[in-house]
Amino acid sequence: MSARLDIANRDARRLWLWVNGLSGPASGPLDVPGMIAALGFLQIDTIRNVTRAHNHILWSRNRNFREGMLWPHLASRDLFEHFTHDASLIPTAQLPYWQVQFRRLGARAAAHQWHQSGLGAREIERIRARIATEGPLSTHAFDTRAASREMWARPPHKKALDQMWYAGDLATCHRQNFVKFYDLGERVFPAALLEGPDDHEALTHLSDDALDRLSMATPGEVARFWGVATGAEARHWAARARTVPVRIEGADGIWRDALAHPEIEARLQAAPAAPARLRLLNPFDPAIRDRARLERLFGFDYRNEMFVPPAQRRWGYYVYPLLEGDRFVGRIALKAERAAGWLSVTGFWPEPGVHWGTARFARLEREIARFARLAGITGSDGIAPALQTVMK
């Protein structure tokens, strides 16, 4: 076994921001599939508070990215859409290893009570037959009704479509105004990539790949990265994988055991210092997705409160963490009214012990102005009132 390597907290932060694409130049040639491959996958989300999460995540890594630049890469089959810990876009090169996820999620959806559509086998086959005959169809092409008006209720045809989608029998062909169009998996996925290895080899590959993206992690964090392996399977992988044992210093000064990529020392040497600029990150950004890891490395307590009742929220509905250098200096709630062309600040919370002087507020103003332009809000009328609200 290799000698245990100690990684100080500032070094761990520096490495984590680098492997998440937040340390390099924020502009330059735009390679959307390359950015997603470097991250592993890109979570997509329906909520359009200012701009949708997937747009914001890519823009945070290259300011030349604009809305509308993502979906052609799904249509051209550079990427495919499926479920990691949530709906995500994944490099098509992963398809041979993703067969294990098709099998597992397909079986889970078929057995789970929530996914029971109430439709008979013949009715479900008719849905599939329509897609086979007519080509890609969205859920709007079908007209069954949900049994209730509850928030999570879904019409029977939507449950049937999703069940086939989880299993890989159907696939996302393209999206139009974010509406998903389903086609037969065999017509979307390249045939040469549909023959995958057995589950053990696929899970080994995905776990190796997860550690490559994480650089340093516990077996549990490796399992959670793709959301495919179980905790027991990740521990089994860790006992046999080629890794380096490390201790990582947390923001609280406590040292914790973990595993690291075989090239961990070279990566620590290569990782540049975090840039001093202030960044407004998305709540779904991969750098902060694992909230326990975020708090352990950065001492930043962050929770997504979109689905928390308003009276129980600590902060707000859609709150953006503010990263400056290698530390989080606050959080801010923004709301866009695109038709009116303005952006407002609905809440601002500085981190304890962080002084917000004129220079830091000026950096925040510039970041908000850049973010507004991504959303097509170009007039200064929307930015000045927002910052006046923050400054109070």
CSV table of C-alpha atoms in Angstrom, one decimal:
chain,number,residue,atom,x,y,z
A,1,MET,CA,0.0,0.0,0.0
A,2,SER,CA,1.2,3.5,-0.8
A,3,ALA,CA,2.2,5.8,2.0
A,4,ARG,CA,-0.7,8.0,3.2
A,5,LEU,CA,-0.6,11.5,1.8
A,6,ASP,CA,-1.9,14.5,3.8
A,7,ILE,CA,-3.7,17.2,1.9
A,8,ALA,CA,-4.1,20.5,3.6
A,9,ASN,CA,-7.5,22.2,3.4
A,10,ARG,CA,-6.3,25.1,1.1
A,11,ASP,CA,-4.7,22.6,-1.2
A,12,ALA,CA,-7.9,20.4,-1.3
A,13,ARG,CA,-10.0,23.5,-2.1
A,14,ARG,CA,-7.6,24.5,-4.8
A,15,LEU,CA,-7.6,21.1,-6.4
A,16,TRP,CA,-11.4,20.8,-6.2
A,17,LEU,CA,-12.1,24.1,-7.9
A,18,TRP,CA,-9.6,23.2,-10.6
A,19,VAL,CA,-11.0,19.8,-11.4
A,20,ASN,CA,-14.5,21.4,-11.6
A,21,GLY,CA,-13.3,23.9,-14.3
A,22,LEU,CA,-13.5,26.9,-12.0
A,23,SER,CA,-9.8,27.9,-12.0
A,24,GLY,CA,-9.0,28.4,-15.7
A,25,PRO,CA,-9.7,31.3,-18.0
A,26,ALA,CA,-13.4,32.2,-18.1
A,27,SER,CA,-13.4,32.7,-21.8
A,28,GLY,CA,-11.7,31.3,-24.9
A,29,PRO,CA,-12.7,28.7,-27.6
A,30,LEU,CA,-16.0,27.1,-26.7
A,31,ASP,CA,-16.1,23.3,-26.5
A,32,VAL,CA,-19.5,22.3,-25.0
A,33,PRO,CA,-19.1,18.5,-25.2
A,34,GLY,CA,-15.5,18.9,-23.9
A,35,MET,CA,-16.7,20.8,-20.8
A,36,ILE,CA,-19.3,18.2,-20.1
A,37,ALA,CA,-16.9,15.3,-20.5
A,38,ALA,CA,-14.5,17.0,-18.1
A,39,LEU,CA,-17.3,17.3,-15.5
A,40,GLY,CA,-18.6,13.8,-16.2
A,41,PHE,CA,-22.1,14.9,-16.9
A,42,LEU,CA,-24.3,18.0,-16.9
A,43,GLN,CA,-27.5,18.2,-14.8
A,44,ILE,CA,-30.4,19.8,-16.6
A,45,ASP,CA,-33.3,21.4,-14.8
A,46,THR,CA,-36.6,22.9,-15.7
A,47,ILE,CA,-36.6,25.9,-13.4
A,48,ARG,CA,-35.8,29.2,-15.3
A,49,ASN,CA,-35.3,31.6,-12.4
A,50,VAL,CA,-32.9,33.7,-14.4
A,51,THR,CA,-31.6,31.1,-16.8
A,52,ARG,CA,-31.8,27.3,-16.5
A,53,ALA,CA,-29.2,25.5,-14.4
A,54,HIS,CA,-27.5,23.8,-17.4
A,55,ASN,CA,-26.9,27.1,-19.1
A,56,HIS,CA,-25.5,28.7,-15.9
A,57,ILE,CA,-23.2,25.8,-15.2
A,58,LEU,CA,-21.6,26.0,-18.6
A,59,TRP,CA,-21.4,29.8,-18.6
A,60,SER,CA,-19.6,29.7,-15.3
A,61,ARG,CA,-16.8,27.9,-17.0
A,62,ASN,CA,-16.8,29.8,-20.3
A,63,ARG,CA,-18.4,33.2,-20.6
A,64,ASN,CA,-18.7,32.8,-24.3
A,65,PHE,CA,-21.5,30.3,-23.8
A,66,ARG,CA,-25.0,31.5,-24.6
A,67,GLU,CA,-28.5,30.0,-24.2
A,68,GLY,CA,-29.3,27.7,-27.1
A,69,MET,CA,-25.8,26.4,-27.6
A,70,LEU,CA,-26.4,23.2,-25.7
A,71,TRP,CA,-29.2,21.3,-27.4
A,72,PRO,CA,-27.6,20.9,-30.8
A,73,HIS,CA,-25.1,18.5,-29.1
A,74,LEU,CA,-28.0,16.3,-28.0
A,75,ALA,CA,-29.5,16.3,-31.4
A,76,SER,CA,-26.1,15.5,-33.0
A,77,ARG,CA,-25.6,12.6,-30.6
A,78,ASP,CA,-22.5,14.0,-28.9
A,79,LEU,CA,-24.5,13.6,-25.7
A,80,PHE,CA,-27.4,11.5,-24.5
A,81,GLU,CA,-29.9,12.2,-21.8
A,82,HIS,CA,-30.6,9.9,-18.9
A,83,PHE,CA,-30.7,9.8,-15.1
A,84,THR,CA,-27.7,10.1,-12.8
A,85,HIS,CA,-28.9,11.6,-9.5
A,86,ASP,CA,-31.2,13.6,-11.6
A,87,ALA,CA,-31.9,14.2,-15.3
A,88,SER,CA,-28.5,14.8,-17.0
A,89,LEU,CA,-26.7,15.0,-20.3
A,90,ILE,CA,-23.9,12.4,-20.5
A,91,PRO,CA,-21.1,12.0,-23.1
A,92,THR,CA,-22.2,9.3,-25.7
A,93,ALA,CA,-18.9,7.5,-25.2
A,94,GLN,CA,-20.3,6.3,-21.8
A,95,LEU,CA,-23.2,4.4,-23.4
A,96,PRO,CA,-21.6,0.9,-23.3
A,97,TYR,CA,-21.2,1.3,-19.6
A,98,TRP,CA,-24.6,2.9,-19.1
A,99,GLN,CA,-26.4,-0.3,-19.9
A,100,VAL,CA,-26.2,-1.3,-16.3
A,101,GLN,CA,-28.1,1.9,-15.4
A,102,PHE,CA,-30.8,1.2,-18.0
A,103,ARG,CA,-31.3,-2.2,-16.5
A,104,ARG,CA,-31.4,-1.1,-12.9
A,105,LEU,CA,-33.6,2.0,-13.4
A,106,GLY,CA,-35.9,0.2,-15.8
A,107,ALA,CA,-36.4,-2.6,-13.2
A,108,ARG,CA,-36.8,-0.1,-10.4
A,109,ALA,CA,-39.4,2.0,-12.3
A,110,ALA,CA,-41.3,-1.1,-13.2
A,111,ALA,CA,-41.5,-2.2,-9.6
A,112,HIS,CA,-42.1,1.2,-7.9
A,113,GLN,CA,-45.7,2.0,-7.0
A,114,TRP,CA,-45.3,5.7,-8.1
A,115,HIS,CA,-44.4,4.7,-11.6
A,116,GLN,CA,-47.4,2.3,-12.0
A,117,SER,CA,-49.3,4.1,-14.8
A,118,GLY,CA,-52.6,2.3,-14.5
A,119,LEU,CA,-52.3,1.5,-18.2
A,120,GLY,CA,-52.5,-2.0,-19.4
A,121,ALA,CA,-49.7,-3.7,-21.4
A,122,ARG,CA,-51.7,-3.2,-24.7
A,123,GLU,CA,-52.1,0.6,-24.0
A,124,ILE,CA,-48.4,1.0,-23.2
A,125,GLU,CA,-47.5,-0.9,-26.4
A,126,ARG,CA,-49.8,1.5,-28.3
A,127,ILE,CA,-47.9,4.4,-27.0
A,128,ARG,CA,-44.6,2.8,-28.1
A,129,ALA,CA,-46.1,1.8,-31.5
A,130,ARG,CA,-47.2,5.4,-32.1
A,131,ILE,CA,-43.6,6.6,-31.6
A,132,ALA,CA,-42.3,3.8,-33.8
A,133,THR,CA,-44.7,4.8,-36.6
A,134,GLU,CA,-44.9,8.6,-36.3
A,135,GLY,CA,-41.4,9.3,-35.1
A,136,PRO,CA,-40.4,11.4,-32.0
A,137,LEU,CA,-43.3,12.5,-29.9
A,138,SER,CA,-43.5,14.6,-26.7
A,139,THR,CA,-45.9,14.0,-23.8
A,140,HIS,CA,-48.2,16.6,-25.4
A,141,ALA,CA,-49.0,14.1,-28.1
A,142,PHE,CA,-51.0,12.0,-25.6
A,143,ASP,CA,-54.1,12.9,-23.6
A,144,THR,CA,-54.5,10.7,-20.5
A,145,ARG,CA,-55.1,12.8,-17.4
A,146,ALA,CA,-53.5,12.7,-13.9
A,147,ALA,CA,-55.6,11.2,-11.2
A,148,SER,CA,-55.1,14.2,-8.9
A,149,ARG,CA,-54.0,17.8,-8.9
A,150,GLU,CA,-51.1,17.2,-6.5
A,151,MET,CA,-47.7,18.7,-7.3
A,152,TRP,CA,-46.1,15.4,-8.1
A,153,ALA,CA,-49.0,13.8,-9.9
A,154,ARG,CA,-48.4,12.7,-13.5
A,155,PRO,CA,-50.8,11.5,-16.2
A,156,PRO,CA,-50.6,7.8,-16.9
A,157,HIS,CA,-49.1,8.2,-20.3
A,158,LYS,CA,-46.2,10.3,-18.9
A,159,LYS,CA,-45.5,7.5,-16.3
A,160,ALA,CA,-45.5,4.9,-19.1
A,161,LEU,CA,-43.1,7.1,-21.2
A,162,ASP,CA,-40.8,7.6,-18.3
A,163,GLN,CA,-40.7,3.9,-17.4
A,164,MET,CA,-39.7,3.0,-21.0
A,165,TRP,CA,-37.2,6.0,-20.9
A,166,TYR,CA,-35.5,4.8,-17.7
A,167,ALA,CA,-35.1,1.3,-19.3
A,168,GLY,CA,-33.5,2.8,-22.4
A,169,ASP,CA,-36.3,1.4,-24.6
A,170,LEU,CA,-37.2,5.1,-25.3
A,171,ALA,CA,-34.6,7.9,-25.5
A,172,THR,CA,-34.6,11.7,-25.6
A,173,CYS,CA,-34.3,12.5,-29.3
A,174,HIS,CA,-34.2,16.2,-28.9
A,175,ARG,CA,-35.7,19.0,-26.8
A,176,GLN,CA,-37.7,21.9,-28.2
A,177,ASN,CA,-38.3,24.8,-25.8
A,178,PHE,CA,-37.1,22.4,-23.2
A,179,VAL,CA,-39.9,19.9,-24.1
A,180,LYS,CA,-38.6,16.4,-24.3
A,181,PHE,CA,-39.3,14.4,-27.5
A,182,TYR,CA,-39.2,10.6,-27.1
A,183,ASP,CA,-38.0,8.2,-29.8
A,184,LEU,CA,-37.1,4.5,-29.8
A,185,GLY,CA,-33.7,4.0,-28.1
A,186,GLU,CA,-32.5,1.9,-31.0
A,187,ARG,CA,-33.0,4.9,-33.3
A,188,VAL,CA,-31.3,7.4,-31.0
A,189,PHE,CA,-28.4,5.4,-29.5
A,190,PRO,CA,-25.5,4.4,-31.9
A,191,ALA,CA,-25.9,0.7,-32.4
A,192,ALA,CA,-22.1,0.1,-32.0
A,193,LEU,CA,-22.3,1.5,-28.4
A,194,LEU,CA,-25.3,-0.6,-27.2
A,195,GLU,CA,-23.3,-3.7,-26.5
A,196,GLY,CA,-21.8,-3.1,-23.0
A,197,PRO,CA,-19.7,-5.2,-20.6
A,198,ASP,CA,-21.2,-7.1,-17.7
A,199,ASP,CA,-22.3,-5.2,-14.6
A,200,HIS,CA,-19.0,-5.7,-12.7
A,201,GLU,CA,-16.9,-4.3,-15.5
A,202,ALA,CA,-19.3,-1.4,-16.1
A,203,LEU,CA,-19.4,-0.5,-12.4
A,204,THR,CA,-15.6,-0.7,-12.2
A,205,HIS,CA,-15.3,1.7,-15.2
A,206,LEU,CA,-17.9,4.1,-13.8
A,207,SER,CA,-16.2,4.1,-10.3
A,208,ASP,CA,-12.8,4.7,-11.9
A,209,ASP,CA,-14.3,7.5,-13.9
A,210,ALA,CA,-15.9,9.0,-10.8
A,211,LEU,CA,-12.6,9.1,-8.9
A,212,ASP,CA,-11.0,10.6,-12.0
A,213,ARG,CA,-13.5,13.5,-11.9
A,214,LEU,CA,-13.4,13.8,-8.1
A,215,SER,CA,-9.6,13.3,-7.7
A,216,MET,CA,-10.1,12.6,-3.9
A,217,ALA,CA,-13.2,11.0,-2.4
A,218,THR,CA,-14.6,8.5,0.0
A,219,PRO,CA,-16.3,5.3,-1.5
A,220,GLY,CA,-19.6,6.9,-0.7
A,221,GLU,CA,-18.8,9.9,-2.7
A,222,VAL,CA,-17.7,7.7,-5.6
A,223,ALA,CA,-21.0,5.9,-5.5
A,224,ARG,CA,-23.0,9.1,-5.4
A,225,PHE,CA,-21.2,10.7,-8.3
A,226,TRP,CA,-23.0,8.7,-11.0
A,227,GLY,CA,-25.8,7.4,-8.8
A,228,VAL,CA,-25.4,3.9,-10.3
A,229,ALA,CA,-23.3,1.8,-7.8
A,230,THR,CA,-24.6,1.0,-4.4
A,231,GLY,CA,-22.5,1.8,-1.3
A,232,ALA,CA,-21.5,-1.8,-0.9
A,233,GLU,CA,-20.5,-2.0,-4.6
A,234,ALA,CA,-18.4,1.2,-4.1
A,235,ARG,CA,-16.6,-0.3,-1.1
A,236,HIS,CA,-16.0,-3.5,-3.0
A,237,TRP,CA,-14.5,-1.4,-5.8
A,238,ALA,CA,-12.4,0.6,-3.4
A,239,ALA,CA,-10.8,-2.5,-1.8
A,240,ARG,CA,-9.4,-3.5,-5.2
A,241,ALA,CA,-8.9,-0.2,-7.1
A,242,ARG,CA,-5.6,1.4,-7.7
A,243,THR,CA,-5.8,4.4,-5.4
A,244,VAL,CA,-3.7,6.4,-3.0
A,245,PRO,CA,-4.7,6.6,0.6
A,246,VAL,CA,-5.0,10.2,1.8
A,247,ARG,CA,-6.0,12.3,4.7
A,248,ILE,CA,-7.8,15.5,3.9
A,249,GLU,CA,-8.0,18.5,6.2
A,250,GLY,CA,-11.5,19.9,6.5
A,251,ALA,CA,-12.5,23.5,6.9
A,252,ASP,CA,-13.1,22.7,10.6
A,253,GLY,CA,-9.4,21.5,11.0
A,254,ILE,CA,-10.4,17.8,11.3
A,255,TRP,CA,-8.5,15.3,9.2
A,256,ARG,CA,-10.5,12.6,7.4
A,257,ASP,CA,-9.4,9.5,5.5
A,258,ALA,CA,-10.2,9.2,1.8
A,259,LEU,CA,-8.9,7.7,-1.4
A,260,ALA,CA,-7.3,9.6,-4.2
A,261,HIS,CA,-6.5,9.2,-7.9
A,262,PRO,CA,-3.1,7.5,-8.6
A,263,GLU,CA,-1.9,10.9,-10.0
A,264,ILE,CA,-3.0,12.9,-7.0
A,265,GLU,CA,0.5,14.4,-6.3
A,266,ALA,CA,0.9,15.5,-10.0
A,267,ARG,CA,-2.6,17.0,-9.9
A,268,LEU,CA,-1.9,18.9,-6.7
A,269,GLN,CA,1.2,20.4,-8.3
A,270,ALA,CA,-0.6,21.3,-11.5
A,271,ALA,CA,-3.7,22.9,-9.9
A,272,PRO,CA,-3.4,26.7,-10.1
A,273,ALA,CA,-4.4,29.0,-7.3
A,274,ALA,CA,-8.1,29.8,-7.4
A,275,PRO,CA,-8.7,33.1,-9.3
A,276,ALA,CA,-9.6,36.1,-7.2
A,277,ARG,CA,-12.7,37.0,-9.2
A,278,LEU,CA,-16.1,36.7,-7.6
A,279,ARG,CA,-18.4,34.1,-9.2
A,280,LEU,CA,-22.1,33.6,-8.9
A,281,LEU,CA,-22.6,29.8,-8.9
A,282,ASN,CA,-25.8,27.9,-9.7
A,283,PRO,CA,-27.5,25.8,-6.9
A,284,PHE,CA,-27.0,22.7,-9.1
A,285,ASP,CA,-23.3,23.4,-10.0
A,286,PRO,CA,-21.2,20.2,-9.7
A,287,ALA,CA,-18.7,22.0,-7.5
A,288,ILE,CA,-21.4,22.3,-4.8
A,289,ARG,CA,-23.7,19.4,-5.7
A,290,ASP,CA,-22.6,17.2,-2.7
A,291,ARG,CA,-23.6,19.5,0.2
A,292,ALA,CA,-21.8,17.4,2.8
A,293,ARG,CA,-18.5,17.6,0.8
A,294,LEU,CA,-19.1,21.3,0.3
A,295,GLU,CA,-19.4,22.0,4.0
A,296,ARG,CA,-16.5,19.8,4.8
A,297,LEU,CA,-14.1,21.4,2.4
A,298,PHE,CA,-15.3,25.0,2.5
A,299,GLY,CA,-17.2,25.3,5.7
A,300,PHE,CA,-20.2,26.6,3.7
A,301,ASP,CA,-23.6,25.4,4.8
A,302,TYR,CA,-25.8,25.5,1.8
A,303,ARG,CA,-29.2,23.9,1.2
A,304,ASN,CA,-31.5,24.1,-1.8
A,305,GLU,CA,-34.9,25.4,-0.6
A,306,MET,CA,-36.9,25.5,-3.8
A,307,PHE,CA,-39.3,22.8,-2.5
A,308,VAL,CA,-39.3,24.0,1.1
A,309,PRO,CA,-42.4,25.8,2.2
A,310,PRO,CA,-41.7,29.6,2.3
A,311,ALA,CA,-42.2,29.9,6.1
A,312,GLN,CA,-39.6,27.2,6.7
A,313,ARG,CA,-36.8,28.6,4.4
A,314,ARG,CA,-33.7,30.0,6.0
A,315,TRP,CA,-32.8,32.0,2.9
A,316,GLY,CA,-35.0,31.9,-0.2
A,317,TYR,CA,-36.5,30.1,-3.1
A,318,TYR,CA,-33.5,30.3,-5.6
A,319,VAL,CA,-30.3,31.3,-3.9
A,320,TYR,CA,-26.9,31.6,-5.6
A,321,PRO,CA,-23.7,30.9,-3.7
A,322,LEU,CA,-21.0,33.6,-4.1
A,323,LEU,CA,-17.5,32.2,-4.6
A,324,GLU,CA,-14.5,34.5,-4.4
A,325,GLY,CA,-11.1,32.9,-4.7
A,326,ASP,CA,-11.3,29.6,-2.8
A,327,ARG,CA,-13.9,30.7,-0.3
A,328,PHE,CA,-17.6,31.4,-0.3
A,329,VAL,CA,-18.3,35.0,0.8
A,330,GLY,CA,-22.1,35.0,0.7
A,331,ARG,CA,-25.3,34.1,-1.1
A,332,ILE,CA,-27.8,36.1,-3.1
A,333,ALA,CA,-31.3,35.6,-4.4
A,334,LEU,CA,-32.0,37.0,-7.8
A,335,LYS,CA,-35.2,37.1,-9.9
A,336,ALA,CA,-35.5,37.9,-13.6
A,337,GLU,CA,-38.4,39.5,-15.4
A,338,ARG,CA,-37.3,38.9,-19.0
A,339,ALA,CA,-40.2,40.5,-20.7
A,340,ALA,CA,-39.6,43.7,-18.7
A,341,GLY,CA,-35.9,43.4,-19.1
A,342,TRP,CA,-35.0,43.7,-15.5
A,343,LEU,CA,-33.3,41.7,-12.8
A,344,SER,CA,-33.9,42.3,-9.1
A,345,VAL,CA,-32.2,41.2,-5.9
A,346,THR,CA,-34.7,39.6,-3.5
A,347,GLY,CA,-32.2,38.7,-0.8
A,348,PHE,CA,-28.6,38.9,0.2
A,349,TRP,CA,-26.7,37.1,3.0
A,350,PRO,CA,-23.0,37.8,3.6
A,351,GLU,CA,-21.0,35.0,5.2
A,352,PRO,CA,-20.1,35.6,8.9
A,353,GLY,CA,-16.7,37.3,9.2
A,354,VAL,CA,-16.7,38.5,5.5
A,355,HIS,CA,-16.5,42.3,5.1
A,356,TRP,CA,-18.4,43.6,2.2
A,357,GLY,CA,-16.8,46.9,1.2
A,358,THR,CA,-17.0,49.0,-1.9
A,359,ALA,CA,-14.5,46.9,-3.9
A,360,ARG,CA,-16.3,43.6,-3.2
A,361,PHE,CA,-19.7,45.1,-4.0
A,362,ALA,CA,-18.2,46.4,-7.3
A,363,ARG,CA,-17.1,42.9,-8.2
A,364,LEU,CA,-20.6,41.6,-7.4
A,365,GLU,CA,-22.1,44.3,-9.6
A,366,ARG,CA,-19.9,43.3,-12.5
A,367,GLU,CA,-20.8,39.6,-12.0
A,368,ILE,CA,-24.5,40.3,-11.9
A,369,ALA,CA,-24.2,42.4,-15.1
A,370,ARG,CA,-22.5,39.6,-16.9
A,371,PHE,CA,-25.1,37.1,-15.6
A,372,ALA,CA,-27.9,39.3,-16.8
A,373,ARG,CA,-26.5,39.4,-20.3
A,374,LEU,CA,-26.5,35.6,-20.4
A,375,ALA,CA,-30.2,35.8,-19.8
A,376,GLY,CA,-30.7,38.5,-22.4
A,377,ILE,CA,-31.1,41.3,-19.9
A,378,THR,CA,-28.8,43.9,-21.3
A,379,GLY,CA,-30.2,47.2,-20.0
A,380,SER,CA,-28.5,48.8,-17.0
A,381,ASP,CA,-31.9,49.8,-15.7
A,382,GLY,CA,-32.3,46.3,-14.3
A,383,ILE,CA,-29.0,46.1,-12.6
A,384,ALA,CA,-28.7,49.4,-10.7
A,385,PRO,CA,-31.9,49.0,-8.6
A,386,ALA,CA,-30.8,45.4,-7.8
A,387,LEU,CA,-27.5,46.5,-6.4
A,388,GLN,CA,-29.1,49.4,-4.6
A,389,THR,CA,-31.2,46.8,-2.8
A,390,VAL,CA,-28.1,44.8,-1.9
A,391,MET,CA,-26.2,47.8,-0.7
A,392,LYS,CA,-28.8,48.7,1.9
